[in-house]
XYZ file of C-alpha atoms in Angstrom:
706
model
C -0.014 -0.120 0.054
C 1.470 3.329 -0.955
C 1.067 5.956 1.751
C 0.146 8.481 -0.814
C -3.516 9.027 -2.128
C -2.401 10.462 -5.767
C -4.707 11.949 -8.067
C -3.798 13.057 -11.469
C -4.977 14.427 -14.802
C -2.990 14.851 -17.919
C -3.707 16.243 -21.648
C -1.823 16.813 -24.738
C -1.635 20.541 -24.698
C -0.266 22.227 -27.984
C 1.877 19.169 -28.733
C 3.224 18.862 -24.997
C 2.216 16.861 -21.937
C 0.506 18.914 -19.168
C 0.370 16.962 -16.161
C -1.403 18.006 -12.745
C -0.911 15.904 -9.791
C -2.119 16.180 -6.156
C -1.817 13.954 -3.057
C 1.964 13.327 -3.030
C 3.841 16.546 -2.210
C 2.812 19.292 0.669
C -0.254 17.459 1.720
C -0.692 19.914 4.715
C -1.772 22.792 2.656
C -5.321 23.503 1.910
C -4.299 22.775 -1.685
C -1.331 21.699 -3.486
C -0.745 20.506 -7.098
C 2.489 19.506 -8.910
C 2.282 20.873 -12.392
C 4.555 19.825 -15.208
C 4.733 21.047 -18.873
C 7.404 19.311 -20.765
C 9.972 18.846 -17.977
C 9.305 21.986 -16.547
C 7.719 21.503 -12.953
C 6.292 23.889 -10.468
C 4.711 22.986 -7.056
C 1.914 25.418 -6.288
C 0.157 25.446 -2.894
C -2.630 27.661 -1.482
C -3.411 28.101 2.309
C -5.905 30.378 3.836
C -6.451 31.037 7.558
C -9.487 29.686 9.270
C -10.826 33.077 10.454
C -10.380 36.451 9.417
C -8.492 39.121 11.564
C -11.036 41.267 13.392
C -12.221 44.637 11.815
C -10.225 43.742 8.382
C -12.004 45.515 5.690
C -9.996 44.090 2.565
C -8.884 40.715 1.440
C -5.189 39.969 2.543
C -3.957 37.796 -0.342
C -0.185 37.389 -1.188
C 1.150 35.333 -4.052
C 4.921 34.265 -4.192
C 6.429 32.809 -7.365
C 9.902 31.565 -6.540
C 12.612 30.112 -8.844
C 15.107 27.708 -7.044
C 18.525 27.553 -8.867
C 18.521 23.857 -8.404
C 15.742 23.733 -10.966
C 18.317 24.414 -13.717
C 21.270 22.596 -12.108
C 23.057 25.675 -10.741
C 24.152 27.085 -7.373
C 23.438 30.548 -6.717
C 26.273 33.389 -7.375
C 27.478 35.762 -4.704
C 28.929 34.955 -1.271
C 25.737 33.416 0.320
C 25.163 30.640 -2.039
C 21.448 30.537 -1.278
C 18.650 32.284 -2.977
C 18.303 35.851 -1.747
C 15.386 38.502 -2.115
C 13.221 38.064 -5.083
C 14.493 38.584 -8.611
C 12.631 40.984 -10.845
C 11.379 37.963 -12.923
C 10.156 36.280 -9.651
C 8.164 39.971 -8.674
C 6.439 40.184 -12.099
C 5.420 36.406 -12.235
C 3.987 36.878 -8.472
C 2.003 39.917 -9.995
C 0.891 38.000 -12.973
C -0.575 35.101 -11.021
C -2.124 37.517 -8.332
C -3.862 39.670 -10.876
C -6.369 37.183 -12.508
C -6.965 35.295 -9.289
C -7.869 38.032 -7.013
C -11.037 39.186 -8.552
C -12.361 35.559 -8.422
C -12.631 35.208 -4.363
C -15.874 35.362 -2.833
C -16.446 39.426 -1.816
C -17.343 38.056 1.979
C -14.152 36.237 2.602
C -11.443 38.162 4.374
C -9.149 35.384 5.512
C -5.291 35.894 5.368
C -4.599 33.569 1.976
C -1.098 32.700 0.526
C -0.285 31.043 -2.910
C 3.133 29.950 -3.017
C 4.515 28.753 -6.487
C 8.031 27.104 -6.393
C 9.781 26.093 -9.636
C 11.561 22.842 -8.946
C 12.466 22.069 -12.683
C 13.162 24.091 -15.635
C 13.606 22.152 -19.171
C 14.986 25.257 -20.937
C 12.105 25.239 -23.201
C 8.926 25.708 -21.429
C 8.862 29.137 -19.321
C 7.415 28.344 -15.636
C 5.374 31.380 -15.471
C 2.212 30.079 -17.281
C 2.750 26.550 -15.680
C 2.802 28.498 -11.996
C -0.452 30.258 -12.937
C -2.069 26.939 -14.018
C -1.028 25.265 -10.781
C -2.029 28.194 -8.588
C -5.594 27.766 -10.081
C -5.508 24.147 -9.578
C -4.235 24.382 -5.775
C -7.047 27.212 -5.324
C -9.758 25.216 -6.750
C -8.664 22.057 -4.876
C -8.430 24.041 -1.537
C -12.004 24.387 -0.378
C -11.437 28.342 -0.201
C -14.071 30.314 -1.752
C -12.297 30.804 -5.213
C -14.713 31.181 -8.170
C -12.349 29.699 -10.582
C -10.710 27.638 -12.169
C -8.849 29.947 -14.371
C -6.524 28.869 -17.263
C -3.586 30.809 -18.752
C -1.542 30.384 -21.938
C 1.432 32.282 -23.579
C 0.659 33.272 -27.317
C 3.671 34.278 -29.966
C 3.096 35.359 -33.597
C 5.590 33.878 -35.815
C 5.694 34.271 -39.606
C 2.246 35.574 -39.720
C 0.671 32.699 -37.461
C -0.411 32.866 -33.926
C 1.513 29.931 -31.882
C 0.519 28.391 -28.658
C 2.972 28.397 -25.920
C 6.164 29.205 -28.020
C 9.390 27.753 -26.272
C 11.993 30.156 -25.132
C 13.905 29.968 -28.342
C 10.625 30.791 -30.451
C 10.027 33.685 -28.131
C 13.056 35.226 -29.435
C 11.911 35.126 -32.910
C 8.396 36.096 -32.319
C 6.990 39.345 -32.933
C 4.565 39.057 -29.797
C 5.120 37.819 -26.484
C 1.459 37.611 -24.794
C 0.188 35.989 -21.684
C -3.286 35.651 -21.321
C -5.413 34.486 -18.366
C -9.048 34.097 -17.778
C -12.028 31.619 -17.046
C -14.580 29.757 -19.048
C -16.567 32.832 -19.524
C -13.746 35.427 -20.361
C -10.425 37.080 -20.299
C -9.458 38.472 -16.841
C -5.604 39.387 -17.600
C -3.172 40.265 -20.458
C 0.330 41.110 -20.567
C 2.202 41.370 -23.688
C 5.146 42.851 -25.621
C 4.754 43.330 -29.263
C 6.707 44.527 -32.457
C 4.195 47.219 -33.395
C 1.188 44.959 -34.322
C -2.244 45.998 -35.122
C -5.119 46.275 -32.830
C -6.916 43.333 -34.777
C -3.875 40.951 -34.395
C -3.589 41.686 -30.711
C -7.225 41.046 -30.289
C -6.881 37.854 -32.129
C -4.085 36.700 -29.899
C -5.996 37.323 -26.762
C -9.140 35.516 -28.308
C -6.673 32.510 -29.582
C -5.209 32.199 -26.183
C -8.344 32.168 -24.172
C -9.965 29.410 -26.445
C -6.638 27.367 -26.250
C -6.639 27.213 -22.427
C -10.020 25.799 -22.258
C -8.987 22.182 -22.100
C -6.519 23.312 -19.184
C -9.772 24.578 -17.060
C -11.394 21.134 -17.852
C -8.314 19.443 -16.599
C -8.381 21.039 -13.409
C -12.130 20.858 -12.887
C -11.505 16.957 -13.463
C -8.573 17.044 -10.798
C -10.999 18.738 -8.483
C -13.559 16.012 -8.819
C -11.201 13.438 -7.625
C -9.367 15.538 -5.071
C -10.976 18.692 -3.850
C -11.558 19.503 -0.205
C -14.921 20.528 1.112
C -15.879 23.866 0.418
C -15.549 26.334 3.076
C -18.643 28.266 4.255
C -18.444 31.947 3.819
C -20.220 33.705 6.453
C -23.358 35.377 5.033
C -23.509 39.174 5.164
C -24.509 40.539 8.393
C -28.320 41.022 8.793
C -27.794 44.773 9.395
C -25.889 45.177 6.270
C -28.781 46.420 4.204
C -30.083 48.737 6.832
C -26.560 50.272 6.867
C -26.394 50.540 3.158
C -29.704 52.540 3.071
C -28.873 54.658 5.942
C -25.383 55.733 4.523
C -27.141 56.415 1.188
C -29.870 58.500 2.841
C -27.215 60.638 4.699
C -24.435 60.685 2.015
C -26.106 60.269 -1.328
C -26.582 64.046 -2.035
C -23.053 65.061 -0.322
C -21.185 62.664 -2.560
C -22.999 63.851 -5.681
C -21.948 67.439 -5.160
C -18.586 66.134 -4.156
C -18.017 64.216 -7.437
C -19.151 67.334 -9.386
C -15.945 68.937 -8.376
C -13.343 68.544 -10.989
C -10.061 69.407 -9.067
C -8.867 66.192 -7.349
C -7.768 67.729 -3.929
C -11.021 69.853 -3.554
C -13.110 66.669 -4.458
C -11.099 64.540 -2.006
C -11.682 67.179 0.752
C -15.376 67.103 0.108
C -15.651 63.438 0.173
C -13.868 63.241 3.474
C -16.336 65.679 4.842
C -19.260 63.800 3.502
C -17.585 60.554 5.165
C -17.254 62.053 8.341
C -20.789 63.294 8.542
C -21.894 59.690 7.625
C -19.532 58.203 10.237
C -20.976 60.330 12.920
C -24.285 58.891 12.620
C -22.986 55.439 13.308
C -21.086 56.741 16.473
C -23.093 54.621 18.894
C -23.740 51.677 16.586
C -20.899 49.354 16.845
C -21.855 46.873 14.014
C -22.858 49.694 11.847
C -19.404 51.192 12.139
C -17.629 47.910 10.886
C -20.184 48.100 7.911
C -20.263 51.803 7.271
C -16.729 51.667 5.063
C -17.723 49.090 2.721
C -21.324 50.485 2.132
C -19.903 54.221 1.676
C -17.407 52.805 -0.781
C -20.272 50.848 -2.802
C -22.254 54.290 -2.684
C -19.435 56.045 -4.276
C -19.017 53.671 -6.986
C -22.642 53.687 -7.633
C -22.828 57.271 -7.939
C -19.781 57.762 -10.120
C -20.663 54.954 -12.385
C -24.410 55.631 -12.859
C -23.436 59.388 -13.427
C -21.035 58.416 -16.326
C -23.443 55.638 -18.010
C -26.232 58.118 -17.869
C -24.878 61.583 -19.025
C -21.360 60.719 -20.389
C -19.911 63.001 -18.202
C -17.036 62.065 -16.066
C -15.842 63.126 -12.450
C -13.493 66.032 -13.918
C -16.028 67.260 -16.369
C -14.504 65.627 -19.415
C -16.557 63.195 -21.962
C -15.569 59.338 -22.492
C -13.077 60.184 -25.163
C -10.968 63.241 -24.119
C -7.361 62.968 -23.139
C -6.442 65.636 -20.387
C -4.231 68.366 -21.293
C -0.741 67.401 -21.772
C 2.421 69.723 -21.524
C 5.823 68.735 -22.706
C 9.197 70.150 -21.205
C 11.970 68.209 -23.454
C 15.760 69.158 -22.170
C 14.414 69.900 -18.581
C 17.791 69.237 -16.680
C 20.750 70.827 -18.392
C 23.319 68.395 -17.514
C 21.379 65.023 -18.166
C 21.910 63.214 -21.306
C 18.472 63.430 -21.943
C 15.388 64.364 -19.949
C 11.802 65.389 -20.028
C 8.902 66.702 -17.671
C 5.749 65.076 -18.906
C 2.646 66.403 -17.505
C -0.914 64.959 -18.523
C -3.699 66.557 -16.255
C -2.483 65.763 -12.563
C -0.354 63.052 -13.537
C 3.585 63.980 -13.993
C 6.578 62.222 -14.720
C 10.246 63.555 -14.820
C 11.973 61.148 -16.908
C 15.865 61.066 -17.243
C 17.793 59.044 -19.759
C 21.646 58.306 -19.159
C 23.819 56.775 -21.733
C 26.532 54.599 -20.495
C 29.188 52.037 -21.839
C 29.330 48.117 -22.147
C 30.775 48.431 -18.847
C 27.362 49.768 -17.461
C 25.205 46.621 -18.700
C 23.229 44.746 -16.010
C 24.332 41.096 -15.593
C 21.199 39.143 -15.149
C 21.604 35.502 -13.451
C 18.537 33.830 -14.769
C 17.588 30.145 -14.712
C 17.924 29.862 -18.413
C 21.561 31.232 -17.972
C 23.398 34.609 -17.485
C 22.708 37.282 -19.931
C 23.371 41.029 -20.160
C 20.735 43.860 -20.344
C 21.717 47.088 -22.094
C 18.313 48.727 -21.428
C 17.144 49.667 -18.106
C 13.957 51.261 -17.130
C 13.229 52.122 -13.527
C 10.007 53.499 -12.094
C 9.817 55.423 -8.853
C 6.442 56.436 -7.017
C 7.452 58.742 -4.057
C 4.309 59.290 -1.609
C 4.379 63.005 -2.093
C 3.262 62.596 -5.684
C -0.201 61.959 -4.107
C 0.287 64.510 -1.250
C 0.831 61.840 1.338
C 3.615 60.969 3.665
C 4.772 57.224 3.353
C 7.629 54.657 3.856
C 10.673 55.314 1.609
C 12.377 52.018 0.776
C 13.452 49.742 -2.235
C 11.139 49.454 -5.136
C 7.888 47.717 -4.594
C 6.123 44.970 -6.541
C 3.692 47.940 -7.937
C 6.890 49.952 -9.018
C 8.833 46.771 -10.428
C 5.566 46.041 -12.402
C 5.011 49.642 -13.989
C 8.563 49.854 -14.644
C 8.525 46.688 -16.874
C 5.475 47.415 -18.580
C 7.125 50.852 -19.898
C 10.217 48.785 -20.560
C 8.173 46.460 -22.559
C 6.455 49.320 -24.416
C 9.961 51.169 -25.455
C 12.290 48.247 -26.094
C 10.673 47.302 -29.614
C 11.812 50.604 -31.030
C 15.230 50.991 -29.338
C 18.376 50.437 -31.984
C 20.301 47.026 -31.989
C 23.565 47.327 -29.858
C 25.636 46.579 -33.101
C 24.450 50.199 -34.361
C 24.226 52.009 -31.073
C 26.770 50.634 -28.328
C 25.456 52.533 -25.744
C 23.974 51.181 -22.438
C 20.903 52.963 -21.695
C 19.034 53.677 -18.455
C 16.021 55.661 -17.992
C 14.587 56.698 -14.732
C 11.004 57.913 -14.175
C 10.208 59.726 -10.999
C 6.615 60.211 -10.691
C 6.117 63.843 -9.195
C 2.438 64.146 -9.423
C -0.219 61.263 -9.822
C -3.839 60.783 -10.619
C -4.278 57.967 -13.075
C -1.776 56.248 -15.138
C 1.852 57.228 -14.125
C 2.987 54.092 -16.196
C 1.590 55.453 -19.579
C 3.237 59.028 -18.508
C 6.290 57.046 -18.082
C 6.209 55.508 -21.565
C 5.724 59.169 -23.137
C 8.285 60.564 -21.047
C 10.898 57.770 -21.707
C 10.606 58.009 -25.393
C 11.169 61.914 -25.635
C 13.995 61.640 -22.940
C 15.613 58.804 -24.964
C 15.259 61.073 -28.193
C 16.615 64.026 -26.344
C 19.715 61.956 -25.453
C 20.216 61.198 -29.152
C 19.074 57.516 -29.118
C 18.034 56.954 -32.664
C 14.578 55.795 -32.370
C 12.631 55.443 -35.524
C 9.505 56.696 -34.013
C 8.120 57.863 -30.704
C 5.977 55.836 -28.548
C 3.043 56.783 -26.201
C 0.792 55.003 -23.745
C -2.645 55.540 -22.667
C -4.841 53.883 -20.012
C -8.416 53.078 -20.713
C -11.043 52.315 -18.121
C -14.365 50.447 -18.634
C -17.935 50.719 -16.740
C -20.503 47.949 -17.659
C -23.843 47.499 -16.099
C -26.005 44.665 -17.570
C -25.978 45.697 -21.446
C -24.736 49.491 -20.918
C -21.214 50.169 -21.039
C -18.804 53.129 -21.358
C -15.050 52.935 -22.333
C -13.175 55.662 -20.940
C -10.106 57.158 -22.510
C -7.176 58.465 -20.042
C -8.733 57.510 -16.677
C -8.129 59.102 -13.335
C -7.266 57.122 -10.378
C -10.627 57.240 -8.803
C -12.031 55.760 -12.172
C -9.505 52.973 -12.119
C -10.677 51.900 -8.676
C -14.375 52.090 -9.481
C -14.416 50.783 -12.802
C -14.489 47.223 -14.326
C -11.412 47.061 -16.395
C -7.770 48.954 -16.313
C -6.641 48.707 -20.011
C -3.050 50.066 -20.724
C -2.035 50.192 -24.375
C 1.379 51.917 -25.646
C 2.493 51.871 -29.139
C 3.546 54.176 -32.023
C 1.811 55.487 -35.073
C 2.448 52.261 -36.646
C 1.157 49.642 -33.856
C 1.009 48.518 -30.605
C 4.159 47.443 -28.484
C 2.548 46.659 -25.221
C -0.760 45.688 -23.905
C -1.794 45.143 -20.317
C -5.124 44.268 -19.165
C -6.770 43.533 -15.817
C -10.508 42.772 -15.868
C -12.565 42.659 -12.879
C -15.590 41.092 -14.447
C -15.878 37.922 -16.640
C -18.488 39.159 -18.900
C -16.280 41.453 -21.164
C -17.023 40.597 -24.824
C -14.688 40.597 -27.807
C -16.726 43.556 -29.164
C -16.218 45.601 -25.870
C -12.324 44.973 -26.000
C -12.602 45.897 -29.926
C -14.052 49.350 -29.067
C -11.650 49.837 -26.194
C -8.563 48.838 -28.531
C -9.774 51.253 -31.120
C -10.709 54.128 -28.939
C -7.244 53.583 -27.181
C -5.586 54.071 -30.695
C -7.183 57.457 -31.316
C -6.170 58.448 -27.715
C -2.565 57.354 -28.598
C -2.264 59.192 -31.578
C -3.599 62.308 -30.069
C -0.854 61.902 -27.393
C 1.737 61.376 -30.021
C 0.591 64.553 -31.790
C 1.134 66.296 -28.464
C 4.479 65.020 -27.926
C 5.484 66.269 -31.253
C 5.284 69.594 -29.947
C 8.200 69.021 -27.713
C 10.202 66.795 -30.117
C 9.378 64.997 -33.311
C 12.417 62.572 -33.729
C 15.826 61.753 -32.055
C 18.445 64.533 -31.855
C 21.027 64.406 -34.636
C 23.775 63.149 -32.169
C 24.081 61.695 -28.704
C 24.356 64.598 -25.845
C 27.636 66.645 -25.197
C 27.485 65.232 -21.805
C 27.215 61.738 -22.765
C 30.316 59.494 -23.308
C 31.374 59.307 -27.327
C 32.002 55.875 -28.250
C 34.469 55.055 -30.971
C 34.406 51.738 -32.469
C 37.510 50.324 -34.166
C 38.497 46.890 -35.394
C 41.760 45.389 -35.058
C 43.246 41.897 -36.052
C 41.781 39.247 -33.435
C 45.360 38.037 -32.893
C 46.435 41.407 -31.773
C 43.727 41.384 -28.866
C 46.236 39.851 -26.375
C 48.927 42.396 -27.120
C 46.471 45.267 -26.715
C 45.358 43.855 -23.204
C 48.874 43.091 -22.070
C 49.821 40.754 -19.508
C 47.573 40.719 -16.617
C 45.788 43.805 -18.235
C 48.732 45.680 -17.864
C 48.732 47.694 -21.210
C 44.962 48.252 -21.413
C 44.942 49.548 -17.878
C 47.870 52.178 -18.664
C 45.956 53.165 -21.734
C 42.734 53.849 -20.003
C 44.454 55.556 -16.981
C 46.337 57.834 -19.113
C 43.752 58.822 -21.611
C 40.928 58.773 -19.044
C 38.788 56.590 -21.048
C 36.678 53.465 -20.776
C 37.796 50.723 -23.238
C 35.514 47.347 -24.158
C 37.560 44.570 -25.950
C 35.681 41.761 -27.709
C 37.301 38.433 -28.963
C 36.636 39.322 -32.531
C 38.774 42.437 -32.328
C 35.953 44.659 -31.873
C 37.297 47.592 -29.440
C 34.781 50.297 -28.160
C 36.535 53.502 -26.662
C 34.354 55.762 -24.605
C 35.259 59.301 -23.443
C 33.637 62.631 -22.748
C 36.535 64.365 -24.361
C 37.081 63.656 -28.227
C 40.949 64.347 -27.706
C 41.367 61.859 -25.225
C 39.358 59.291 -27.296
C 41.727 60.160 -30.300
C 44.768 59.452 -28.199
C 43.486 56.135 -26.929
C 42.682 55.107 -30.704
C 46.186 55.984 -31.662
C 47.565 54.199 -28.831
C 45.732 50.958 -29.750
C 46.287 51.108 -33.482
C 50.051 51.531 -32.630
C 50.004 48.286 -30.834
C 47.671 46.346 -33.047
C 48.056 47.908 -36.613
C 50.189 46.457 -38.904
C 52.286 49.062 -41.108
C 50.692 49.498 -44.513
C 52.725 50.116 -47.840
C 52.906 53.528 -49.295
C 51.446 55.084 -45.884
C 52.920 58.022 -44.209
C 53.777 57.912 -40.383
C 55.001 60.405 -37.783
C 58.048 58.741 -36.344
C 60.919 59.382 -33.798
C 64.559 58.606 -34.378
C 65.789 55.805 -31.912
C 69.122 54.856 -33.135
C 71.581 56.146 -35.655
C 73.995 53.765 -37.183
C 76.592 54.163 -40.161
C 74.288 52.867 -42.882
C 70.950 54.683 -41.884
C 68.511 55.582 -39.083
C 66.073 53.354 -37.142
C 62.753 55.130 -36.738
C 60.023 54.156 -34.209
C 56.850 54.900 -36.369
C 53.801 52.787 -35.286
C 53.447 51.865 -31.605
C 56.616 49.838 -30.564
C 57.370 49.112 -34.126
C 60.728 50.322 -35.707
C 61.852 50.467 -39.226
C 65.101 51.478 -41.058
C 65.589 54.540 -43.241
C 68.662 53.665 -45.282
C 71.337 56.434 -45.784
C 70.416 56.674 -49.409
C 66.443 57.207 -48.572
C 67.234 60.039 -45.998
C 67.281 63.143 -48.270
C 67.150 63.793 -52.153
C 71.112 63.982 -52.130
C 72.689 61.002 -50.399
C 74.655 62.673 -47.377
C 78.172 62.273 -46.452
C 76.894 60.779 -42.864
C 73.579 59.919 -41.345
C 74.100 62.646 -38.635
C 74.239 65.490 -41.394
C 70.535 64.813 -41.865
C 69.093 63.157 -38.414
C 70.057 62.767 -34.748
C 68.813 60.411 -32.129
C 65.341 61.791 -30.840
C 64.397 63.840 -33.916
C 60.841 63.635 -35.067
C 60.535 62.797 -38.654
C 58.158 61.981 -41.096
C 58.326 58.373 -43.123
C 56.992 56.251 -45.576
C 56.552 52.517 -45.816
C 58.709 51.418 -48.636
C 58.322 47.617 -48.182
C 59.422 44.565 -46.052
C 62.548 42.624 -46.092
C 62.951 38.748 -46.125
C 62.689 38.878 -42.372
C 59.764 40.987 -42.328
C 61.662 44.183 -41.018
C 60.217 47.462 -42.403
C 61.972 49.459 -44.989
C 61.198 53.274 -44.677
C 61.933 56.419 -46.581
C 62.201 60.085 -45.608
C 63.165 61.608 -48.992
C 59.786 60.542 -50.574
C 57.883 62.763 -47.978
C 57.839 66.600 -47.471
C 59.125 66.902 -43.845
C 57.079 70.105 -43.203
C 53.688 68.992 -44.472
C 53.980 65.084 -44.401
C 53.005 65.173 -48.116
C 53.858 62.213 -50.162
C 56.167 63.630 -52.876
C 55.746 60.771 -55.330
C 51.977 60.814 -55.301
C 50.700 62.076 -58.405
C 49.343 65.632 -58.556
C 45.593 66.074 -58.648
């Protein structure tokens, strides 16, 4: 008898085996599923506390996706040799899983819940992120927690004009699209993507294709749940007084809230809402049960008033109609010493975005399960508390900051020049200085302008816009350029970035499952109009990249030497290259193929370094005139050092037009002379001439006149 009661289900999914197994590992978790696709394996667990903390008015869910280096047969780098704080990838995938599962929990469920997905094995073909999403969905479905799933998820690629289900890691590199979609049987809940300027139609087809393709996965999870699910937990019914409290809150607060939300200015509006809230709270001063229910009822009333008003009048909180973008102001070159900078303001959202250009030595080395690689474009987003008029803790970047930064990174990256054409490392920092609605899209617009201001040759600018949706039964309104309040109260947050040619990034979070393809189509096309409007406003600041990189940025000169000479340029233990960089104050990157990049803020220094390296690595060329120094005088001529450490002989007959009596009549040791390469003798020694060169001008006297 085995001590395990194992349940499993498997299916052939897009040509690979997807296996879901429960009952063998992590049996004390409420739900635990081992999922594998190919040989990529992830253990996903879900646990919910048995009771909610008293007085809690939100749902405390945390999702942790973690990659163990043993999954790829590696030992962690660094001194500690154990996995440290979450990597950017782990944080992003944790968010990716959190976004579609969060809306599916029963609204009355407030117990602390934790989902942990651990990558145990990586086959270097199948990205564990989608596997982890499927596993998290399965673990929750088995757990007995009030999760109204299951969800499915899939990655979609677009290769040679064809949509591809779950492209491998190698295929993704060739693909014009990397899109992850998640949702239920009824509809899509989450989309995250990067694209090479694809049309709205292709993006929508990819979302729909992914949704159709993961339906068998949902069936497989239901099949597993029928064999292995725990008894469902009871969710406490809403307290009997909830309805009475809601009616009382409406009675006292409705009129005041309507007036407050007619106030277009954010700060004045917030002050009025706070007044109404205080008035409502005062009415429940002696009612303990009412006090606990009042905040939720108040929030529901706010949502009702704002949503109803938009659907009925088409007028929004700040007085705009559904399609208008807030006023935009662009100030390019905002910081005098920065390589590129822009202050981008849209309504009450403002981003100060700064681009800095560095060299190959500034690249970020990323130690991923798939192997180590270098990143030459970084985008960092910061959201200080003052941007919303609050105080708050200042620490490292939080999950939201990492997520927003990555979204902007995906939007910009498809337009950047390839490294071979533009050898700089690029870092963009976006400081959000004011915020009311979609600072990540302001970051995209500002980043595009800052990079062009720095002289990065982007073929076209990129802009981003955030869209919202309000849907009640059959009525719906799509909102262009949403405010913060509309984000919280709406049914969808839909961010689209791209150029005049097409979409580069699309991120969708949908709180309801009844969104149709038609609604998404309307939203995408309305977003396109908004994006083109913003690109027009950005063009008032800057229409294309500056002709050359900023004068404050290092200039990078690329030269090519014979690969066999690379060792001589580096010198034993790096001695030669160190001397060159220290003396000329340059940064030098050397590649094995003989490509050498010299970066300097002063062009004279770069020139000195180039000459020095050429002197070491170049071979003398026939008929070329060089500057030289006489290092030794002998009876039959003079030895001249003319190319790095290379010497050649000027025979006495080649010193001057008329053969001198003795060499010292023409030159002495230490003289600076101009010489031309005549040829090479049998032993490879260089033969030089002075008489064929004008010693004043360096002109070749034998060259035919023009």
